[in-house]
JSON list of C-alpha atoms in Angstrom, two decimals:
[
{"chain": "F", "resi": 1, "resn": "MET", "atom": "CA", "xyz": [-71.53, 42.64, 12.43]},
{"chain": "F", "resi": 2, "resn": "GLU", "atom": "CA", "xyz": [-72.63, 45.31, 9.93]},
{"chain": "F", "resi": 3, "resn": "LYS", "atom": "CA", "xyz": [-69.08, 45.48, 8.46]},
{"chain": "F", "resi": 4, "resn": "LYS", "atom": "CA", "xyz": [-69.05, 41.71, 7.85]},
{"chain": "F", "resi": 5, "resn": "LYS", "atom": "CA", "xyz": [-72.38, 41.90, 6.03]},
{"chain": "F", "resi": 6, "resn": "LYS", "atom": "CA", "xyz": [-71.19, 44.76, 3.77]},
{"chain": "F", "resi": 7, "resn": "ARG", "atom": "CA", "xyz": [-67.92, 42.93, 3.05]},
{"chain": "F", "resi": 8, "resn": "SER", "atom": "CA", "xyz": [-69.84, 39.78, 2.12]},
{"chain": "F", "resi": 9, "resn": "ILE", "atom": "CA", "xyz": [-72.11, 41.72, -0.24]},
{"chain": "F", "resi": 10, "resn": "VAL", "atom": "CA", "xyz": [-69.11, 43.42, -1.96]},
{"chain": "F", "resi": 11, "resn": "ARG", "atom": "CA", "xyz": [-67.34, 40.07, -2.31]},
{"chain": "F", "resi": 12, "resn": "GLY", "atom": "CA", "xyz": [-70.49, 38.53, -3.75]},
{"chain": "F", "resi": 13, "resn": "ILE", "atom": "CA", "xyz": [-70.82, 41.31, -6.34]},
{"chain": "F", "resi": 14, "resn": "ILE", "atom": "CA", "xyz": [-67.15, 41.02, -7.35]},
{"chain": "F", "resi": 15, "resn": "LEU", "atom": "CA", "xyz": [-67.46, 37.25, -7.64]},
{"chain": "F", "resi": 16, "resn": "SER", "atom": "CA", "xyz": [-70.63, 37.61, -9.75]},
{"chain": "F", "resi": 17, "resn": "VAL", "atom": "CA", "xyz": [-68.94, 40.08, -12.13]},
{"chain": "F", "resi": 18, "resn": "LEU", "atom": "CA", "xyz": [-65.93, 37.76, -12.54]},
{"chain": "F", "resi": 19, "resn": "LEU", "atom": "CA", "xyz": [-68.20, 34.79, -13.21]},
{"chain": "F", "resi": 20, "resn": "VAL", "atom": "CA", "xyz": [-70.16, 36.72, -15.86]},
{"chain": "F", "resi": 21, "resn": "ALA", "atom": "CA", "xyz": [-66.88, 37.81, -17.53]},
{"chain": "F", "resi": 22, "resn": "ILE", "atom": "CA", "xyz": [-65.59, 34.23, -17.62]},
{"chain": "F", "resi": 23, "resn": "VAL", "atom": "CA", "xyz": [-68.86, 32.88, -19.05]},
{"chain": "F", "resi": 24, "resn": "TYR", "atom": "CA", "xyz": [-68.93, 35.65, -21.68]},
{"chain": "F", "resi": 25, "resn": "THR", "atom": "CA", "xyz": [-65.32, 34.97, -22.71]},
{"chain": "F", "resi": 26, "resn": "VAL", "atom": "CA", "xyz": [-65.91, 31.22, -23.03]},
{"chain": "F", "resi": 27, "resn": "TYR", "atom": "CA", "xyz": [-69.11, 31.78, -25.01]},
{"chain": "F", "resi": 28, "resn": "THR", "atom": "CA", "xyz": [-67.62, 34.28, -27.49]},
{"chain": "F", "resi": 29, "resn": "THR", "atom": "CA", "xyz": [-64.54, 32.13, -28.02]},
{"chain": "F", "resi": 30, "resn": "ALA", "atom": "CA", "xyz": [-66.63, 29.04, -28.70]},
{"chain": "F", "resi": 31, "resn": "THR", "atom": "CA", "xyz": [-69.06, 30.74, -31.09]},
{"chain": "F", "resi": 32, "resn": "LYS", "atom": "CA", "xyz": [-66.90, 33.20, -33.03]},
{"chain": "F", "resi": 33, "resn": "ASP", "atom": "CA", "xyz": [-66.46, 32.69, -36.76]},
{"chain": "F", "resi": 34, "resn": "LYS", "atom": "CA", "xyz": [-63.27, 31.05, -37.85]},
{"chain": "F", "resi": 35, "resn": "VAL", "atom": "CA", "xyz": [-61.03, 33.31, -39.93]},
{"chain": "F", "resi": 36, "resn": "GLN", "atom": "CA", "xyz": [-60.49, 31.93, -43.42]},
{"chain": "F", "resi": 37, "resn": "ILE", "atom": "CA", "xyz": [-56.83, 31.75, -44.28]},
{"chain": "F", "resi": 38, "resn": "LEU", "atom": "CA", "xyz": [-56.26, 33.04, -47.78]},
{"chain": "F", "resi": 39, "resn": "LYS", "atom": "CA", "xyz": [-54.07, 30.75, -49.85]},
{"chain": "F", "resi": 40, "resn": "GLU", "atom": "CA", "xyz": [-53.15, 30.14, -53.43]},
{"chain": "F", "resi": 41, "resn": "GLY", "atom": "CA", "xyz": [-56.17, 28.78, -55.31]},
{"chain": "F", "resi": 42, "resn": "SER", "atom": "CA", "xyz": [-58.68, 30.46, -52.95]},
{"chain": "F", "resi": 43, "resn": "THR", "atom": "CA", "xyz": [-61.35, 32.75, -54.31]},
{"chain": "F", "resi": 44, "resn": "ALA", "atom": "CA", "xyz": [-60.17, 36.30, -53.66]},
{"chain": "F", "resi": 45, "resn": "PRO", "atom": "CA", "xyz": [-62.53, 38.10, -51.25]},
{"chain": "F", "resi": 46, "resn": "ASP", "atom": "CA", "xyz": [-64.49, 40.95, -52.81]},
{"chain": "F", "resi": 47, "resn": "PHE", "atom": "CA", "xyz": [-64.11, 44.41, -51.27]},
{"chain": "F", "resi": 48, "resn": "GLU", "atom": "CA", "xyz": [-65.02, 48.03, -51.86]},
{"chain": "F", "resi": 49, "resn": "LEU", "atom": "CA", "xyz": [-62.64, 50.93, -51.28]},
{"chain": "F", "resi": 50, "resn": "VAL", "atom": "CA", "xyz": [-62.62, 54.54, -52.39]},
{"chain": "F", "resi": 51, "resn": "GLY", "atom": "CA", "xyz": [-59.50, 55.68, -54.20]},
{"chain": "F", "resi": 52, "resn": "LEU", "atom": "CA", "xyz": [-57.62, 58.93, -53.79]},
{"chain": "F", "resi": 53, "resn": "ASN", "atom": "CA", "xyz": [-59.23, 59.99, -57.08]},
{"chain": "F", "resi": 54, "resn": "GLY", "atom": "CA", "xyz": [-62.72, 59.53, -55.57]},
{"chain": "F", "resi": 55, "resn": "GLU", "atom": "CA", "xyz": [-63.44, 56.43, -57.66]},
{"chain": "F", "resi": 56, "resn": "THR", "atom": "CA", "xyz": [-64.87, 53.34, -55.95]},
{"chain": "F", "resi": 57, "resn": "TYR", "atom": "CA", "xyz": [-62.88, 50.15, -56.48]},
{"chain": "F", "resi": 58, "resn": "ARG", "atom": "CA", "xyz": [-64.46, 46.71, -56.11]},
{"chain": "F", "resi": 59, "resn": "LEU", "atom": "CA", "xyz": [-62.57, 43.53, -56.87]},
{"chain": "F", "resi": 60, "resn": "SER", "atom": "CA", "xyz": [-65.70, 42.20, -58.60]},
{"chain": "F", "resi": 61, "resn": "ASP", "atom": "CA", "xyz": [-65.48, 45.08, -61.11]},
{"chain": "F", "resi": 62, "resn": "PHE", "atom": "CA", "xyz": [-62.15, 43.63, -62.32]},
{"chain": "F", "resi": 63, "resn": "LYS", "atom": "CA", "xyz": [-63.65, 40.25, -63.30]},
{"chain": "F", "resi": 64, "resn": "GLY", "atom": "CA", "xyz": [-61.92, 39.03, -66.45]},
{"chain": "F", "resi": 65, "resn": "LYS", "atom": "CA", "xyz": [-58.75, 40.98, -65.68]},
{"chain": "F", "resi": 66, "resn": "GLY", "atom": "CA", "xyz": [-55.65, 40.04, -63.75]},
{"chain": "F", "resi": 67, "resn": "VAL", "atom": "CA", "xyz": [-55.30, 42.05, -60.54]},
{"chain": "F", "resi": 68, "resn": "PHE", "atom": "CA", "xyz": [-52.03, 43.03, -58.89]},
{"chain": "F", "resi": 69, "resn": "LEU", "atom": "CA", "xyz": [-53.14, 43.97, -55.35]},
{"chain": "F", "resi": 70, "resn": "ASN", "atom": "CA", "xyz": [-50.35, 45.68, -53.40]},
{"chain": "F", "resi": 71, "resn": "PHE", "atom": "CA", "xyz": [-50.60, 46.50, -49.67]},
{"chain": "F", "resi": 72, "resn": "TRP", "atom": "CA", "xyz": [-48.24, 49.20, -48.41]},
{"chain": "F", "resi": 73, "resn": "GLY", "atom": "CA", "xyz": [-47.54, 52.05, -45.99]},
{"chain": "F", "resi": 74, "resn": "THR", "atom": "CA", "xyz": [-45.78, 55.41, -46.36]},
{"chain": "F", "resi": 75, "resn": "TRP", "atom": "CA", "xyz": [-43.33, 54.45, -43.60]},
{"chain": "F", "resi": 76, "resn": "CYS", "atom": "CA", "xyz": [-42.27, 51.30, -45.51]},
{"chain": "F", "resi": 77, "resn": "GLU", "atom": "CA", "xyz": [-38.97, 51.88, -47.36]},
{"chain": "F", "resi": 78, "resn": "PRO", "atom": "CA", "xyz": [-39.22, 48.71, -49.49]},
{"chain": "F", "resi": 79, "resn": "CYS", "atom": "CA", "xyz": [-42.72, 49.85, -50.54]},
{"chain": "F", "resi": 80, "resn": "GLU", "atom": "CA", "xyz": [-41.31, 53.19, -51.65]},
{"chain": "F", "resi": 81, "resn": "ARG", "atom": "CA", "xyz": [-38.48, 51.51, -53.59]},
{"chain": "F", "resi": 82, "resn": "GLU", "atom": "CA", "xyz": [-40.76, 49.15, -55.55]},
{"chain": "F", "resi": 83, "resn": "MET", "atom": "CA", "xyz": [-43.49, 51.65, -56.45]},
{"chain": "F", "resi": 84, "resn": "PRO", "atom": "CA", "xyz": [-41.72, 53.33, -59.41]},
{"chain": "F", "resi": 85, "resn": "ALA", "atom": "CA", "xyz": [-41.08, 49.86, -60.92]},
{"chain": "F", "resi": 86, "resn": "MET", "atom": "CA", "xyz": [-44.72, 48.91, -60.34]},
{"chain": "F", "resi": 87, "resn": "ASP", "atom": "CA", "xyz": [-45.78, 52.12, -62.09]},
{"chain": "F", "resi": 88, "resn": "ARG", "atom": "CA", "xyz": [-43.57, 51.41, -65.13]},
{"chain": "F", "resi": 89, "resn": "GLN", "atom": "CA", "xyz": [-44.84, 47.83, -65.43]},
{"chain": "F", "resi": 90, "resn": "TYR", "atom": "CA", "xyz": [-48.45, 48.88, -64.94]},
{"chain": "F", "resi": 91, "resn": "LYS", "atom": "CA", "xyz": [-48.08, 51.23, -67.93]},
{"chain": "F", "resi": 92, "resn": "GLU", "atom": "CA", "xyz": [-46.89, 48.21, -69.94]},
{"chain": "F", "resi": 93, "resn": "PHE", "atom": "CA", "xyz": [-49.61, 45.78, -68.81]},
{"chain": "F", "resi": 94, "resn": "LYS", "atom": "CA", "xyz": [-52.77, 47.85, -68.21]},
{"chain": "F", "resi": 95, "resn": "ASP", "atom": "CA", "xyz": [-53.75, 47.67, -71.89]},
{"chain": "F", "resi": 96, "resn": "GLN", "atom": "CA", "xyz": [-53.23, 43.90, -71.75]},
{"chain": "F", "resi": 97, "resn": "GLY", "atom": "CA", "xyz": [-55.91, 43.33, -69.09]},
{"chain": "F", "resi": 98, "resn": "VAL", "atom": "CA", "xyz": [-53.88, 43.71, -65.87]},
{"chain": "F", "resi": 99, "resn": "GLU", "atom": "CA", "xyz": [-55.09, 46.08, -63.14]},
{"chain": "F", "resi": 100, "resn": "LEU", "atom": "CA", "xyz": [-52.99, 47.38, -60.29]},
{"chain": "F", "resi": 101, "resn": "LEU", "atom": "CA", "xyz": [-54.51, 48.63, -57.06]},
{"chain": "F", "resi": 102, "resn": "ALA", "atom": "CA", "xyz": [-52.22, 49.85, -54.29]},
{"chain": "F", "resi": 103, "resn": "ILE", "atom": "CA", "xyz": [-53.93, 49.66, -50.90]},
{"chain": "F", "resi": 104, "resn": "ASN", "atom": "CA", "xyz": [-52.56, 51.84, -48.13]},
{"chain": "F", "resi": 105, "resn": "LEU", "atom": "CA", "xyz": [-53.17, 50.64, -44.60]},
{"chain": "F", "resi": 106, "resn": "LYS", "atom": "CA", "xyz": [-55.07, 53.21, -42.55]},
{"chain": "F", "resi": 107, "resn": "GLN", "atom": "CA", "xyz": [-53.11, 56.40, -43.09]},
{"chain": "F", "resi": 108, "resn": "SER", "atom": "CA", "xyz": [-54.56, 59.86, -43.73]},
{"chain": "F", "resi": 109, "resn": "ASP", "atom": "CA", "xyz": [-55.56, 61.01, -47.20]},
{"chain": "F", "resi": 110, "resn": "PHE", "atom": "CA", "xyz": [-53.07, 63.88, -46.92]},
{"chain": "F", "resi": 111, "resn": "GLU", "atom": "CA", "xyz": [-50.14, 61.59, -46.00]},
{"chain": "F", "resi": 112, "resn": "VAL", "atom": "CA", "xyz": [-50.91, 59.16, -48.80]},
{"chain": "F", "resi": 113, "resn": "GLN", "atom": "CA", "xyz": [-51.58, 61.83, -51.44]},
{"chain": "F", "resi": 114, "resn": "SER", "atom": "CA", "xyz": [-48.33, 63.64, -50.57]},
{"chain": "F", "resi": 115, "resn": "PHE", "atom": "CA", "xyz": [-46.34, 60.40, -50.69]},
{"chain": "F", "resi": 116, "resn": "ILE", "atom": "CA", "xyz": [-47.80, 59.34, -54.05]},
{"chain": "F", "resi": 117, "resn": "SER", "atom": "CA", "xyz": [-47.34, 62.83, -55.53]},
{"chain": "F", "resi": 118, "resn": "ASN", "atom": "CA", "xyz": [-43.69, 62.94, -54.44]},
{"chain": "F", "resi": 119, "resn": "LEU", "atom": "CA", "xyz": [-43.06, 59.55, -56.07]},
{"chain": "F", "resi": 120, "resn": "GLY", "atom": "CA", "xyz": [-44.83, 60.62, -59.27]},
{"chain": "F", "resi": 121, "resn": "VAL", "atom": "CA", "xyz": [-46.66, 57.31, -59.74]},
{"chain": "F", "resi": 122, "resn": "ASN", "atom": "CA", "xyz": [-49.98, 57.15, -61.56]},
{"chain": "F", "resi": 123, "resn": "PHE", "atom": "CA", "xyz": [-51.59, 53.84, -60.67]},
{"chain": "F", "resi": 124, "resn": "PRO", "atom": "CA", "xyz": [-54.82, 53.66, -58.62]},
{"chain": "F", "resi": 125, "resn": "VAL", "atom": "CA", "xyz": [-54.39, 54.04, -54.84]},
{"chain": "F", "resi": 126, "resn": "ALA", "atom": "CA", "xyz": [-57.00, 53.41, -52.15]},
{"chain": "F", "resi": 127, "resn": "ILE", "atom": "CA", "xyz": [-56.83, 53.61, -48.37]},
{"chain": "F", "resi": 128, "resn": "ASP", "atom": "CA", "xyz": [-58.12, 50.74, -46.22]},
{"chain": "F", "resi": 129, "resn": "LYS", "atom": "CA", "xyz": [-59.28, 53.00, -43.37]},
{"chain": "F", "resi": 130, "resn": "THR", "atom": "CA", "xyz": [-60.92, 50.19, -41.38]},
{"chain": "F", "resi": 131, "resn": "ARG", "atom": "CA", "xyz": [-58.33, 47.54, -42.29]},
{"chain": "F", "resi": 132, "resn": "SER", "atom": "CA", "xyz": [-61.17, 45.25, -43.39]},
{"chain": "F", "resi": 133, "resn": "VAL", "atom": "CA", "xyz": [-59.44, 44.40, -46.68]},
{"chain": "F", "resi": 134, "resn": "GLN", "atom": "CA", "xyz": [-56.17, 43.82, -44.82]},
{"chain": "F", "resi": 135, "resn": "ARG", "atom": "CA", "xyz": [-57.97, 41.33, -42.54]},
{"chain": "F", "resi": 136, "resn": "ALA", "atom": "CA", "xyz": [-59.82, 39.66, -45.44]},
{"chain": "F", "resi": 137, "resn": "TYR", "atom": "CA", "xyz": [-56.51, 39.10, -47.24]},
{"chain": "F", "resi": 138, "resn": "ASN", "atom": "CA", "xyz": [-54.64, 38.07, -44.05]},
{"chain": "F", "resi": 139, "resn": "VAL", "atom": "CA", "xyz": [-52.02, 40.75, -44.56]},
{"chain": "F", "resi": 140, "resn": "GLY", "atom": "CA", "xyz": [-49.94, 41.16, -41.42]},
{"chain": "F", "resi": 141, "resn": "VAL", "atom": "CA", "xyz": [-47.37, 43.75, -40.52]},
{"chain": "F", "resi": 142, "resn": "ALA", "atom": "CA", "xyz": [-44.80, 42.59, -43.08]},
{"chain": "F", "resi": 143, "resn": "LEU", "atom": "CA", "xyz": [-45.06, 45.08, -45.92]},
{"chain": "F", "resi": 144, "resn": "PRO", "atom": "CA", "xyz": [-45.10, 45.31, -48.82]},
{"chain": "F", "resi": 145, "resn": "ALA", "atom": "CA", "xyz": [-47.44, 42.41, -49.49]},
{"chain": "F", "resi": 146, "resn": "THR", "atom": "CA", "xyz": [-48.83, 41.64, -52.93]},
{"chain": "F", "resi": 147, "resn": "VAL", "atom": "CA", "xyz": [-51.66, 39.32, -53.92]},
{"chain": "F", "resi": 148, "resn": "LEU", "atom": "CA", "xyz": [-51.86, 38.22, -57.55]},
{"chain": "F", "resi": 149, "resn": "ILE", "atom": "CA", "xyz": [-55.43, 37.49, -58.66]},
{"chain": "F", "resi": 150, "resn": "THR", "atom": "CA", "xyz": [-56.30, 35.68, -61.88]},
{"chain": "F", "resi": 151, "resn": "PRO", "atom": "CA", "xyz": [-58.95, 36.92, -64.33]},
{"chain": "F", "resi": 152, "resn": "GLU", "atom": "CA", "xyz": [-61.23, 34.23, -62.83]},
{"chain": "F", "resi": 153, "resn": "GLY", "atom": "CA", "xyz": [-60.92, 35.78, -59.35]},
{"chain": "F", "resi": 154, "resn": "LYS", "atom": "CA", "xyz": [-58.60, 33.17, -57.81]},
{"chain": "F", "resi": 155, "resn": "VAL", "atom": "CA", "xyz": [-55.49, 33.90, -55.77]},
{"chain": "F", "resi": 156, "resn": "LYS", "atom": "CA", "xyz": [-52.52, 32.90, -57.91]},
{"chain": "F", "resi": 157, "resn": "LYS", "atom": "CA", "xyz": [-49.71, 33.95, -55.59]},
{"chain": "F", "resi": 158, "resn": "ILE", "atom": "CA", "xyz": [-49.07, 35.85, -52.35]},
{"chain": "F", "resi": 159, "resn": "ILE", "atom": "CA", "xyz": [-45.77, 37.72, -52.17]},
{"chain": "F", "resi": 160, "resn": "THR", "atom": "CA", "xyz": [-44.37, 39.29, -49.01]},
{"chain": "F", "resi": 161, "resn": "GLY", "atom": "CA", "xyz": [-41.46, 41.68, -49.28]},
{"chain": "F", "resi": 162, "resn": "GLU", "atom": "CA", "xyz": [-39.91, 43.94, -51.86]},
{"chain": "F", "resi": 163, "resn": "MET", "atom": "CA", "xyz": [-39.98, 42.92, -55.52]},
{"chain": "F", "resi": 164, "resn": "LYS", "atom": "CA", "xyz": [-37.50, 43.85, -58.22]},
{"chain": "F", "resi": 165, "resn": "GLU", "atom": "CA", "xyz": [-38.81, 45.17, -61.53]},
{"chain": "F", "resi": 166, "resn": "THR", "atom": "CA", "xyz": [-38.12, 41.93, -63.40]},
{"chain": "F", "resi": 167, "resn": "ALA", "atom": "CA", "xyz": [-40.21, 40.02, -60.84]},
{"chain": "F", "resi": 168, "resn": "ILE", "atom": "CA", "xyz": [-43.04, 42.56, -61.09]},
{"chain": "F", "resi": 169, "resn": "ALA", "atom": "CA", "xyz": [-43.06, 42.19, -64.89]},
{"chain": "F", "resi": 170, "resn": "SER", "atom": "CA", "xyz": [-43.08, 38.40, -64.59]},
{"chain": "F", "resi": 171, "resn": "TYR", "atom": "CA", "xyz": [-45.93, 38.46, -62.04]},
{"chain": "F", "resi": 172, "resn": "MET", "atom": "CA", "xyz": [-48.04, 40.79, -64.19]},
{"chain": "F", "resi": 173, "resn": "GLU", "atom": "CA", "xyz": [-47.39, 38.56, -67.20]},
{"chain": "F", "resi": 174, "resn": "SER", "atom": "CA", "xyz": [-48.57, 35.55, -65.16]},
{"chain": "F", "resi": 175, "resn": "ILE", "atom": "CA", "xyz": [-52.00, 37.07, -64.43]},
{"chain": "F", "resi": 176, "resn": "LYS", "atom": "CA", "xyz": [-52.59, 38.56, -67.86]},
{"chain": "F", "resi": 177, "resn": "PRO", "atom": "CA", "xyz": [-55.81, 37.27, -69.46]},
{"chain": "F", "resi": 178, "resn": "GLU", "atom": "CA", "xyz": [-55.32, 34.74, -72.27]}
]
């Protein structure tokens, strides 16, 4: 008789825990914020990241300039191939009101600094350690990914995959302030 009572109590506790878990799951699913899908014409979400140089980068600080926002990883071969071309084009366009910010996705400062030094590129690089900018810009696992932002802060184009130098030049030209 005592065993049956203990078994009933244990079953009741297990059933209660399962019920609480189900209620919690239904509640959080029903009340969570909907993720905004970034698309062409959307206002680009503001962010704040610290660059390898120690400087803080905020999208809002680039108001009035075109922004070439490139998401990448050190393990990404297409990223590595397009970076020297991005660097050359950035040198051409930075005095014309186009900013380039390369955002690494959650790798160590040492890894990123070594990679950038070996490539010999000189554009600003920041690390998205929490992946909050990656989420805000809906960047998935397909890298490189580039978001072109107009001087007014609107998303002009979202590019996934490697770009050739002529395309990079054309994209930077397209976001150059008038």
